[in-house]
Coordinates of C-alpha atoms in Angstrom, one line a residue:
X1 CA 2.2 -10.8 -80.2
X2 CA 4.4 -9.7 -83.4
X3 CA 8.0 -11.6 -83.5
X4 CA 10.1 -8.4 -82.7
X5 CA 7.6 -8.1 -79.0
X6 CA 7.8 -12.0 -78.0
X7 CA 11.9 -11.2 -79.2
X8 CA 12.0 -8.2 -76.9
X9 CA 9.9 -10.2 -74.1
X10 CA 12.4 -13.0 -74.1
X11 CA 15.9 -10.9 -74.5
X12 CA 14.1 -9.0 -71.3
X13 CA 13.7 -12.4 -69.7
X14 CA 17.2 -12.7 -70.2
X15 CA 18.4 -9.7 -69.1
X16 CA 16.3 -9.6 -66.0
X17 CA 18.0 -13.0 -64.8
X18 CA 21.0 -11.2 -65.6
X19 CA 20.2 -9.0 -63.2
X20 CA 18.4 -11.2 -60.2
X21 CA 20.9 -13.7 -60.1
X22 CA 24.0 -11.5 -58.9
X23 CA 21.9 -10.3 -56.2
X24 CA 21.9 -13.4 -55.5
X25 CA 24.8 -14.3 -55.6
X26 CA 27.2 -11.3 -55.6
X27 CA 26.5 -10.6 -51.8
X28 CA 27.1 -14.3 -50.9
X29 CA 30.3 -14.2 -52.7
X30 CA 31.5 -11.4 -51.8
X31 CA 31.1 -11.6 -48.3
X32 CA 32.7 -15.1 -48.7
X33 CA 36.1 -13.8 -50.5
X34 CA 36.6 -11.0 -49.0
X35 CA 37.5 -7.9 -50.5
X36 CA 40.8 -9.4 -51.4
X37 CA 39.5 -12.4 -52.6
X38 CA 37.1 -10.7 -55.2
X39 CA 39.9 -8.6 -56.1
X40 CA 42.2 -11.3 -57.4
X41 CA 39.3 -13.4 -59.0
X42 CA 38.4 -9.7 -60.5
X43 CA 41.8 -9.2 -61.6
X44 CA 42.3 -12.2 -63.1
X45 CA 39.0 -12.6 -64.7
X46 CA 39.8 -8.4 -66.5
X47 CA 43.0 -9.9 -67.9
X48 CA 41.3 -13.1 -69.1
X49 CA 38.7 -10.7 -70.9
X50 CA 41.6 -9.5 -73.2
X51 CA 42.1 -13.0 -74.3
X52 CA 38.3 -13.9 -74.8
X53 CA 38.0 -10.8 -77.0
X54 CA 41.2 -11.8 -79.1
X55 CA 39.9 -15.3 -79.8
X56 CA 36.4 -13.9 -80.5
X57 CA 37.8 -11.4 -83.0
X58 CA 34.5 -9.4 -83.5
X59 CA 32.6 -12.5 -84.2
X60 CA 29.9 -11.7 -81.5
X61 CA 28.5 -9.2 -83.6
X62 CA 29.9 -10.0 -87.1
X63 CA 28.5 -13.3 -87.4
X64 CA 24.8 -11.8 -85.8
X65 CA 25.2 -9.6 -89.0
X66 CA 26.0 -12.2 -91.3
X67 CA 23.8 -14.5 -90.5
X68 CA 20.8 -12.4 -90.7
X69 CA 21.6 -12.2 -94.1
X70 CA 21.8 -15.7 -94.8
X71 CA 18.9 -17.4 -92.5
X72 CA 16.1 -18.3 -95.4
X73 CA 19.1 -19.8 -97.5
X74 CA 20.2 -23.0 -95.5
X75 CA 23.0 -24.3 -97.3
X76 CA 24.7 -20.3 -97.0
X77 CA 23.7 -20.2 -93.5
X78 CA 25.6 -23.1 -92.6
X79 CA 28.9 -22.6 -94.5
X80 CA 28.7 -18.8 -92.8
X81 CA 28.1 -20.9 -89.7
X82 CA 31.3 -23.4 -90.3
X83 CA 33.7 -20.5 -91.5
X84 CA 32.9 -18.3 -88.4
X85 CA 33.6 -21.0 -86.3
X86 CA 36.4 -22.4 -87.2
X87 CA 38.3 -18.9 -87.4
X88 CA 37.2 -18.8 -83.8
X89 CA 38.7 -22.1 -83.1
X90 CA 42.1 -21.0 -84.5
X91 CA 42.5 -17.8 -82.7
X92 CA 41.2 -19.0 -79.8
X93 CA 43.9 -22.0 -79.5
X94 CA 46.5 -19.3 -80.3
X95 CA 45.1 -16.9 -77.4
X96 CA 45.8 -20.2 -75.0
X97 CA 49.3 -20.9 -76.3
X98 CA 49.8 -16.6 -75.4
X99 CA 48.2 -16.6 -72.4
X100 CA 50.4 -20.0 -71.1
X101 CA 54.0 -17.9 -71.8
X102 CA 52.9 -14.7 -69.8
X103 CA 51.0 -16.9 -67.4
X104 CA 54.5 -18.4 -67.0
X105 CA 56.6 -15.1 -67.4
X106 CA 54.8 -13.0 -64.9
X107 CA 55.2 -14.0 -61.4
X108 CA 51.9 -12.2 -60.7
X109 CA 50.2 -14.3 -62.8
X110 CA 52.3 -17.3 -61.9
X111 CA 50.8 -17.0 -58.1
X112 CA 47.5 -17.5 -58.9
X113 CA 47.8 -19.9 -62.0
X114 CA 44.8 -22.4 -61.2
X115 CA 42.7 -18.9 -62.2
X116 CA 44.2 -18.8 -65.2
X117 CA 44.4 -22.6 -66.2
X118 CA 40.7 -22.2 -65.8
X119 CA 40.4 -19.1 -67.8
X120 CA 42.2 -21.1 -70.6
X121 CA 39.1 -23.6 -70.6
X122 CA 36.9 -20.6 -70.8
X123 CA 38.7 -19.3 -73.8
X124 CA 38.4 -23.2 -75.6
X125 CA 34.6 -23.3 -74.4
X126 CA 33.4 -19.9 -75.6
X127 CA 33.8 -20.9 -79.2
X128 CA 31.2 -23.3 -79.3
X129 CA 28.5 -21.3 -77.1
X130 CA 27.7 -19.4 -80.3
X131 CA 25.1 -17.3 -79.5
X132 CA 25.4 -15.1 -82.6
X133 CA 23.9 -17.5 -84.4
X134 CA 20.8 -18.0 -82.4
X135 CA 20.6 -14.1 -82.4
X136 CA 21.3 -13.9 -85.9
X137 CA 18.1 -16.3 -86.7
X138 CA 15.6 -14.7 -84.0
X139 CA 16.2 -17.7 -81.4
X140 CA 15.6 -15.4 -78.7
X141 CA 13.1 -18.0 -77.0
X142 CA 15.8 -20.7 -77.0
X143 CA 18.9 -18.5 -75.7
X144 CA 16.5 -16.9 -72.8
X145 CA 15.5 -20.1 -71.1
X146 CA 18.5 -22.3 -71.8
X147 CA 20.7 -19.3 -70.3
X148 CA 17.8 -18.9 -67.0
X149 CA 18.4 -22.9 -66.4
X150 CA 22.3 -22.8 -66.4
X151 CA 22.4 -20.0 -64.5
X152 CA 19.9 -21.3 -62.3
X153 CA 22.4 -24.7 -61.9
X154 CA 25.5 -22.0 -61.8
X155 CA 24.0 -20.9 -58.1
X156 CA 23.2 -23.9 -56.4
X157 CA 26.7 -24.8 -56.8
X158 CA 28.0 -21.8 -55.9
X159 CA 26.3 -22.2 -52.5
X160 CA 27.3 -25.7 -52.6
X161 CA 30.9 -25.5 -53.2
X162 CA 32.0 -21.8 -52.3
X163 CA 32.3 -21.5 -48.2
X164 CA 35.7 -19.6 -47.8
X165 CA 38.4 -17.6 -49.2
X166 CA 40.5 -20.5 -50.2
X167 CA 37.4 -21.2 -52.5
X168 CA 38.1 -18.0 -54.7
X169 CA 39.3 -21.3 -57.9
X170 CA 36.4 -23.1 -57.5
X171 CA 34.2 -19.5 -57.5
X172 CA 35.9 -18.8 -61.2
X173 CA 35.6 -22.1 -62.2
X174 CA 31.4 -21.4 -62.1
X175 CA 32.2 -19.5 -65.2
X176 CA 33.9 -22.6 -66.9
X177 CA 31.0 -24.7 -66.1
X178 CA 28.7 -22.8 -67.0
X179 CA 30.5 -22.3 -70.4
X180 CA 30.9 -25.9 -71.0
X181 CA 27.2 -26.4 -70.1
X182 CA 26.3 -24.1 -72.7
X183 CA 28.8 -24.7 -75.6
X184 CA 27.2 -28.5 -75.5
X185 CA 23.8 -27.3 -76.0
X186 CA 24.2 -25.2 -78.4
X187 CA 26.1 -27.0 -80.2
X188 CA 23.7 -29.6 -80.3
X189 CA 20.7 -27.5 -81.3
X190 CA 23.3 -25.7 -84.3
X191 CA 23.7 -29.6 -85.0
X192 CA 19.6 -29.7 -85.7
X193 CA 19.1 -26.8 -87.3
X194 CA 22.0 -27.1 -90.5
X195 CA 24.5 -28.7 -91.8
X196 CA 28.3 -28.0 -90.1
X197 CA 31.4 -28.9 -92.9
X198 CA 34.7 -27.9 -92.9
X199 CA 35.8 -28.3 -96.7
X200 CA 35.8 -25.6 -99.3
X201 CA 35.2 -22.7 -97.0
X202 CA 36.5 -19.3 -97.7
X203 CA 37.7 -17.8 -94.8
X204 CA 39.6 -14.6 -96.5
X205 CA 36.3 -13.1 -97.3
X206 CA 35.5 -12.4 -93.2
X207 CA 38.7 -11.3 -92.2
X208 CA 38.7 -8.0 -93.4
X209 CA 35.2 -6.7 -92.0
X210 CA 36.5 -9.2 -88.8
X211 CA 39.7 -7.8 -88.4
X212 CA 38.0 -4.3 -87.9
X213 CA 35.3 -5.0 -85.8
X214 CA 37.5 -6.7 -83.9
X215 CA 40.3 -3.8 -83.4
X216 CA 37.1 -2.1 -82.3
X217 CA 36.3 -4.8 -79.8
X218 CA 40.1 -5.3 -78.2
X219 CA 40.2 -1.4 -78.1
X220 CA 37.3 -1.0 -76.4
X221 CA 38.0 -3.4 -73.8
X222 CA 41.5 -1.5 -73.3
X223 CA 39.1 1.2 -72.0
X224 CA 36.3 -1.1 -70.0
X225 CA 38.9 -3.2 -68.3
X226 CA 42.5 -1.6 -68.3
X227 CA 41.5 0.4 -65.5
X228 CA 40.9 -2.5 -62.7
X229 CA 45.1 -4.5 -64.5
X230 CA 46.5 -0.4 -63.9
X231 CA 44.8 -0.6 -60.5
X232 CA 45.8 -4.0 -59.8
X233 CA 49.5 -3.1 -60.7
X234 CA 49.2 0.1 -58.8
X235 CA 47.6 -0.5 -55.8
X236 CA 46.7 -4.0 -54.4
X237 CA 44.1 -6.5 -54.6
X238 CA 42.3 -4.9 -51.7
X239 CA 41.4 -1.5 -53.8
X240 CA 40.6 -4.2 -57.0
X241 CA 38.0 -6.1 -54.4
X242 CA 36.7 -2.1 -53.6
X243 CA 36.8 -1.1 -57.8
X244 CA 35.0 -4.5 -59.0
X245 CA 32.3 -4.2 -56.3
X246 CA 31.5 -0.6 -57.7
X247 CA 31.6 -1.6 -61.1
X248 CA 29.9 -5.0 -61.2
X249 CA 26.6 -3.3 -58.9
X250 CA 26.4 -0.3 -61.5
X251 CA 27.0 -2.6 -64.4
X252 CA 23.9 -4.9 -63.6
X253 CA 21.5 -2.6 -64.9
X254 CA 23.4 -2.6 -68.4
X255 CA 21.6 -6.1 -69.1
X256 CA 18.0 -4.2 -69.4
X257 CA 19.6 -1.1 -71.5
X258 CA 21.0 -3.9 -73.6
X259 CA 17.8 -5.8 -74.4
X260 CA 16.7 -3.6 -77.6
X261 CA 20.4 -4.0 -79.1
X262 CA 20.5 -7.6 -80.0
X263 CA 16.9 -7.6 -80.8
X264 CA 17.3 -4.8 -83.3
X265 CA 20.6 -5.5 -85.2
X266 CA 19.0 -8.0 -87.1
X267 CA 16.2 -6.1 -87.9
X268 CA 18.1 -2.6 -88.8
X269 CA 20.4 -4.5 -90.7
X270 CA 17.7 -5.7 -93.2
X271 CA 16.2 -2.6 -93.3
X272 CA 19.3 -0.6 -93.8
X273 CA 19.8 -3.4 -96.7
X274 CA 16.5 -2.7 -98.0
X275 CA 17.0 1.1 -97.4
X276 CA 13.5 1.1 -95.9
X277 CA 14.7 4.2 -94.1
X278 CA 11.5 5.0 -92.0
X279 CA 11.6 1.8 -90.4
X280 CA 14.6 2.3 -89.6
X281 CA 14.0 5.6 -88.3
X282 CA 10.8 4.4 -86.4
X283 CA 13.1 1.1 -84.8
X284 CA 16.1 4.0 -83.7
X285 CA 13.8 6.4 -82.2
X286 CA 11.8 3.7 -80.2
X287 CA 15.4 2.3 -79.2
X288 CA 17.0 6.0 -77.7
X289 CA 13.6 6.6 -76.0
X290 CA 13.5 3.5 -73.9
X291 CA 17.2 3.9 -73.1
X292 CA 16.6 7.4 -71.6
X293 CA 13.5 6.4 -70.0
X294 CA 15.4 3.7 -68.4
X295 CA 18.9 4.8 -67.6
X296 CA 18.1 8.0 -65.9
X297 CA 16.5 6.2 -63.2
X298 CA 18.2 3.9 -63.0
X299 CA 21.1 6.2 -62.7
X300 CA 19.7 8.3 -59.8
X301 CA 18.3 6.0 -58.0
X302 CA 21.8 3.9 -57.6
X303 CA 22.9 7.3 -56.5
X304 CA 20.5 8.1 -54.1
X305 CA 21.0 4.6 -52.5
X306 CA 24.6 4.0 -53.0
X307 CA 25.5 3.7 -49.6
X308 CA 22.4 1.2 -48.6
X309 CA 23.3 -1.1 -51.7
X310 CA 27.1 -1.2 -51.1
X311 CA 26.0 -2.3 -47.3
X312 CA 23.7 -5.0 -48.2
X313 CA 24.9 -6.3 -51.7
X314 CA 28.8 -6.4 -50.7
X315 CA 29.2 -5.8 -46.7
X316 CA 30.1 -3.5 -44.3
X317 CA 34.0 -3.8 -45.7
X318 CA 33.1 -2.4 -49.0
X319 CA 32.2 0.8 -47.5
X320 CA 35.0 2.3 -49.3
X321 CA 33.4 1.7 -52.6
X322 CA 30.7 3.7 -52.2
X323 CA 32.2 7.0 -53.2
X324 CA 33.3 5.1 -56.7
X325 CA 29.4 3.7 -57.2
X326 CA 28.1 7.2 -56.9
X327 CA 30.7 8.4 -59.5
X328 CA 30.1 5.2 -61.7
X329 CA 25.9 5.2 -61.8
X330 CA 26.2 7.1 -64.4
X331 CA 27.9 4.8 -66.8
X332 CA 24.8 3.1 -67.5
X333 CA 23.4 6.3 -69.2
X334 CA 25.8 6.9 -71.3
X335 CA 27.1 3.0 -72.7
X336 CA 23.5 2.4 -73.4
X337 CA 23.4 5.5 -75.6
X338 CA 26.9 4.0 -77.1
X339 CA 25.1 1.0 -77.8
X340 CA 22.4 2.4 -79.9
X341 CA 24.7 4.3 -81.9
X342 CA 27.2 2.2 -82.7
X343 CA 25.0 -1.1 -82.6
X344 CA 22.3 -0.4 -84.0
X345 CA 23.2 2.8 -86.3
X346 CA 27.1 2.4 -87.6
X347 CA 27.1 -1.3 -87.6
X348 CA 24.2 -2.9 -89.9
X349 CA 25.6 1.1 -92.0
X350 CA 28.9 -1.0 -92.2
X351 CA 30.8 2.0 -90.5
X352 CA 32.9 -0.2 -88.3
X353 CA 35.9 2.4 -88.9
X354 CA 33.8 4.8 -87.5
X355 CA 33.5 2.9 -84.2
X356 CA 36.7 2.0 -84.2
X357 CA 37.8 6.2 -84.2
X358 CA 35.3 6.2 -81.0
X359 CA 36.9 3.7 -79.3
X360 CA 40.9 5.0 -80.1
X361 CA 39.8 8.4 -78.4
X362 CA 38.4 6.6 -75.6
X363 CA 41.9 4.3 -75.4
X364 CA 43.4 8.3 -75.1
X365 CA 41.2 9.5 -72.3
X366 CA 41.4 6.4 -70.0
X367 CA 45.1 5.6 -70.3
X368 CA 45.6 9.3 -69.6
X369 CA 43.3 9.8 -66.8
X370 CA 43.9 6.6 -65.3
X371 CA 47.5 7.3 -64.8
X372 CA 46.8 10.5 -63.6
X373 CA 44.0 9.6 -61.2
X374 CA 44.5 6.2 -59.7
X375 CA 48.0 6.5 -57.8
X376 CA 46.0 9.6 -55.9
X377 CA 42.6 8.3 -55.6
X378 CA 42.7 4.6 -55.7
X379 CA 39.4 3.5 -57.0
X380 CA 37.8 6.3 -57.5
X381 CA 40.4 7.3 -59.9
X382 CA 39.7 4.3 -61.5
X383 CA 36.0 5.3 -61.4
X384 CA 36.2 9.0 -62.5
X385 CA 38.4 7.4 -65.4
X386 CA 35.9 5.3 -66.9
X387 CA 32.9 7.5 -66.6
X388 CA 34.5 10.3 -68.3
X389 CA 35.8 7.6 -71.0
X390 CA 32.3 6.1 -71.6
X391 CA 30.9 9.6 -72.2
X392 CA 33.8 10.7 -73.9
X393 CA 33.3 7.6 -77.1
X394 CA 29.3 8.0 -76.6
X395 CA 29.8 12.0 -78.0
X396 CA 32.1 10.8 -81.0
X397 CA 29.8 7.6 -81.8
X398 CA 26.7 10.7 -81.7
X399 CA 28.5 12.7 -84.1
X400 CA 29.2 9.6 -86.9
X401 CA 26.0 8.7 -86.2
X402 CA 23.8 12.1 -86.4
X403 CA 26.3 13.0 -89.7
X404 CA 25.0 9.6 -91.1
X405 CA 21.7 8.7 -90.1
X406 CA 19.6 11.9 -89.1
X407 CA 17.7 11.7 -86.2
X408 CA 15.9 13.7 -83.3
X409 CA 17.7 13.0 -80.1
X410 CA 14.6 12.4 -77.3
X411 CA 15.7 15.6 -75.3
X412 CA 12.2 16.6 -73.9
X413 CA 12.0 13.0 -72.2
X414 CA 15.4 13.1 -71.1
X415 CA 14.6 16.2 -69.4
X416 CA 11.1 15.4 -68.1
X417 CA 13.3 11.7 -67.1
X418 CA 15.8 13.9 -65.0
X419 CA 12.8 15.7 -63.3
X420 CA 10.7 12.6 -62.6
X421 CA 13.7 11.1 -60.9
X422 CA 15.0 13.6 -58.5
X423 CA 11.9 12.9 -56.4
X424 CA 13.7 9.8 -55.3
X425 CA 15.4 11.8 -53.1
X426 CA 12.1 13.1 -51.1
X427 CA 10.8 9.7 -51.5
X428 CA 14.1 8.0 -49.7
X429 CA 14.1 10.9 -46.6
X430 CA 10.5 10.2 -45.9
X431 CA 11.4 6.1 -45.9
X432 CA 13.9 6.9 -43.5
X433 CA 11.6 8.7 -40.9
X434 CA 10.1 5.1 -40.6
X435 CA 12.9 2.7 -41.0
X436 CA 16.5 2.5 -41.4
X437 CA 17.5 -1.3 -42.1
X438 CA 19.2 -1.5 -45.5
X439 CA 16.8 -3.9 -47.6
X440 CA 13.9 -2.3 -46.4
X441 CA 14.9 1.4 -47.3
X442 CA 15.9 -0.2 -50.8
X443 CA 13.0 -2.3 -51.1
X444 CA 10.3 1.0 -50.0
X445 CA 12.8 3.4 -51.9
X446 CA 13.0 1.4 -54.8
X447 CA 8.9 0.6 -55.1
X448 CA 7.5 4.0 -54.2
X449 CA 10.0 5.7 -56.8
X450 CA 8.8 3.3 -59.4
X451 CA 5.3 3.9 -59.2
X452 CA 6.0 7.6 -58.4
X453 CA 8.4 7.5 -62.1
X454 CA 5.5 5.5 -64.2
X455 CA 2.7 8.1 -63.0
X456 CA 4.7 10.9 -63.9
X457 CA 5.6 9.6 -67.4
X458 CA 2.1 8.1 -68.0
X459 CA -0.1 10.5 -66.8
X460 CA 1.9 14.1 -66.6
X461 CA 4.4 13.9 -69.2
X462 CA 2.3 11.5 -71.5
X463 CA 5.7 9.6 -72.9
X464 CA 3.7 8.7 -76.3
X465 CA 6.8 6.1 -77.3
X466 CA 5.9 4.6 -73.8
X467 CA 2.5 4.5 -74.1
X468 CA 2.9 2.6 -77.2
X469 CA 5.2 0.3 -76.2
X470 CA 3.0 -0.6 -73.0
X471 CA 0.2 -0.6 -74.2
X472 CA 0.7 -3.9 -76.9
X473 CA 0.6 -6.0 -74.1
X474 CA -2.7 -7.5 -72.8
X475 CA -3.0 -6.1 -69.1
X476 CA -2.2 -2.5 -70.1
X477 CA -4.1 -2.1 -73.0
X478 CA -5.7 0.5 -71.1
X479 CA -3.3 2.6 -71.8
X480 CA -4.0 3.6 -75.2
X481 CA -6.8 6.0 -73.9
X482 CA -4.0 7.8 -72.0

């Protein structure tokens, strides 16, 4: 199997845990906390989000970037490695100093502060988790299975230590744990692999390129996470507990959209260097094509059983937040579009302005709506908000990225993806002639419109990009006489 497969194959193990494990635990926990429970852990874990991204200050994908750059020279890769980290270091000990004065100026905050003191330790621990720099070498195999195993650990305690809604610190704490468990091995496999000194780095050289990406990064999350702090300030916890439950279950299938994103960055950004442009090409056209043929279903089929997956995944009391799961299914369509174009196409280009302009219009259109929306509709405000914002920076990331980089958008199998998935619909009426218990309509809805969805883009639509991609491993080599 070629590196970029066994990559894909172990990001997708990755992202599949990231998946499995909230339904795991997500319905536990939220039937545990309560709707008003989850909404102040939610609350406070959206504000902490603004600090994590400050400290981080675009490194995430900067230093994937750099480093890709620098892996076959070893003494580059690790002075890269020392200057990125200590930067982090520094801004994130300044985000803890900031967050302590509004913790202690807001008696909002002040009220809950244990969340807080833990999201402090989250802020101090994320520095040293460092992923980027596994990415940036191809360590796929080693950030897949260490992230399983933690996560893994993560739920035993949950169901160990998590019984009630006086629990709702000790269910944020998880996160800290998990951090800490992380940041040490890493650390110690970074320790393995070069050399880590602090004298005679040059630090000024990052901070441009840094300090735009990251604008990007704490603009962005204005739009992805403002909307639950306005709904928190404007409503209550309750209608938070309703918003987050939406969100999070429509937000779990992002991890498979995602997998092709941090594969690729790497790769496009040597061939972009290399201006080997139909590689390029070849990579981007592969990467739109599996979105689409994911999403869509994906999409529809949350819609289809919105009600049935709000009932079993969160509890009769989240009822409410089915209305706001229906309007946010669609999300998944359009950020994993945004992710191709702006990770994968304006990124390795070195257009960060460009995603920067994306994200300023999308600061516009959720500020705006979600003022106008949420004291009216609660969390569906919240819900129209963000959908409408997502697609809003998608269509301005599309336009940078088409003017730059010309390339065929997949319309035909977004169309013949559309079709193939609005026979969920007769699929989920006939599973209800024979049963109505959540799981099982879910579980028969889910399987039958999978098969049905393959068939028809194997055999009627004959997806060639599919096919292809299919067909390179062992068991469906069969497929190549499709």
């Amino acid at each position: 199997m070629s590196t970029l497969r066994k990559n894909i194959a172990f990001n997708t193990l990755l992202s599949v845990s990231q998946i499995l494990f909230p339904l795991v635990t997500f319905p536990y926990a939220s039937r545990v906390l309560g709707p008003e429970g989850m909404g102040t852990v939610s609350f406070a874990d959206n504000f902490i989000t603004y600090f994590l991204i400050f400290s981080a200050l675009g490194i995430p994908l900067y230093g994937v970037r750099e480093i890709a750059k620098v892996k076959d020279d070893h003494i580059a890769l690790g002075k890269v490695f020392s200057e990125l980290i200590l930067i982090h270091l520094i801004t994130s000990i300044l985000s803890v100093g900031i967050l302590l004065v509004i913790s202690f100026s807001s008696a909002r905050l002040l009220n809950n502060f244990g969340l807080y003191q833990i999201g402090m330790g989250i802020l101090l621990g994320n520095v040293f988790i460092v992923e980027w720099f596994f990415q940036g070498i191809g360590k796929f195999k080693y950030i897949a299975l260490r992230t399983v195993l933690i996560r893994l650990f993560t739920i035993a305690l949950l169901f160990f230590l998590v019984h009630s809604p006086a629990d709702k610190n000790v269910y944020y704490a998880l996160n800290l744990i998990a951090t800490i468990i992380a940041a040490l091995a890493n650390m110690y496999a970074v320790s393995k692999l070069i050399g880590i000194s602090f004298n005679n780095l040059s630090l000024r050289k990052h901070l441009k390129p840094l300090f735009i990406i990251f604008s990007n990064s704490i603009i962005t999350t204005i739009y992805l996470v403002f909307d639950t702090i306005i709904l928190g300030f404007l409503t209550n916890d309750v209608h938070v507990g309703y918003y987050a439950a939406s969100m999070r279950i429509s937000k779990i299938s992002l991890a498979v959209i995602g997998v092709l994103s941090a594969v690729l960055l790497p790769r496009l950004t040597v061939a972009f260097r290399d201006k080997n442009w139909d590689e390029a090409k070849s990579l981007l056209l592969k990467s739109m094509s599996f979105v689409v043929f994911l999403s869509i279903p994906i999409a529809i089929g949350t819609l289809c059983l919105s009600t049935e997956i709000i009932t079993l995944f969160a509890g009769a009391k989240y009822l409410p937040a089915v209305t706001s799961l229906q309007i946010l299914c669609f999300i998944v369509c359009f950020v994993g579009m945004a992710q191709v174009f702006a990770h994968q196409i304006l990124l390795p280009l070195h257009q960060e302005r460009k995603i920067l302009y994306a994200s300023l219009f999308g600061v516009v259109v959720s500020l705006g709506l979600n003022f106008m929306l949420i004291p009216t509709l609660k969390q569906n405000g919240a819900a129209i908000s963000s959908l409408a914002t997502e697609a809003s920076v998608t269509l301005v990331l599309f336009y940078f990225s088409f003017k730059l980089f010309k390339l065929t958008f997949p319309v035909l199998q977004l169309v013949q993806a559309v079709l193939s998935s609005l026979l969920f619909f007769i699929v989920k009426f006939l599973v209800l002639k024979l049963v109505e218990i959540p799981v099982l309509v879910i579980l028969l809805t889910v399987v039958i419109s999978g098969v049905v969805y393959a068939l028809m883009q194997l055999f009627v639509w004959r997806n060639k990009t599919i096919i292809e991609a299919l067909s390179g491993f062992g068991p469906l080599k069969f497929l190549q006489k499709v």
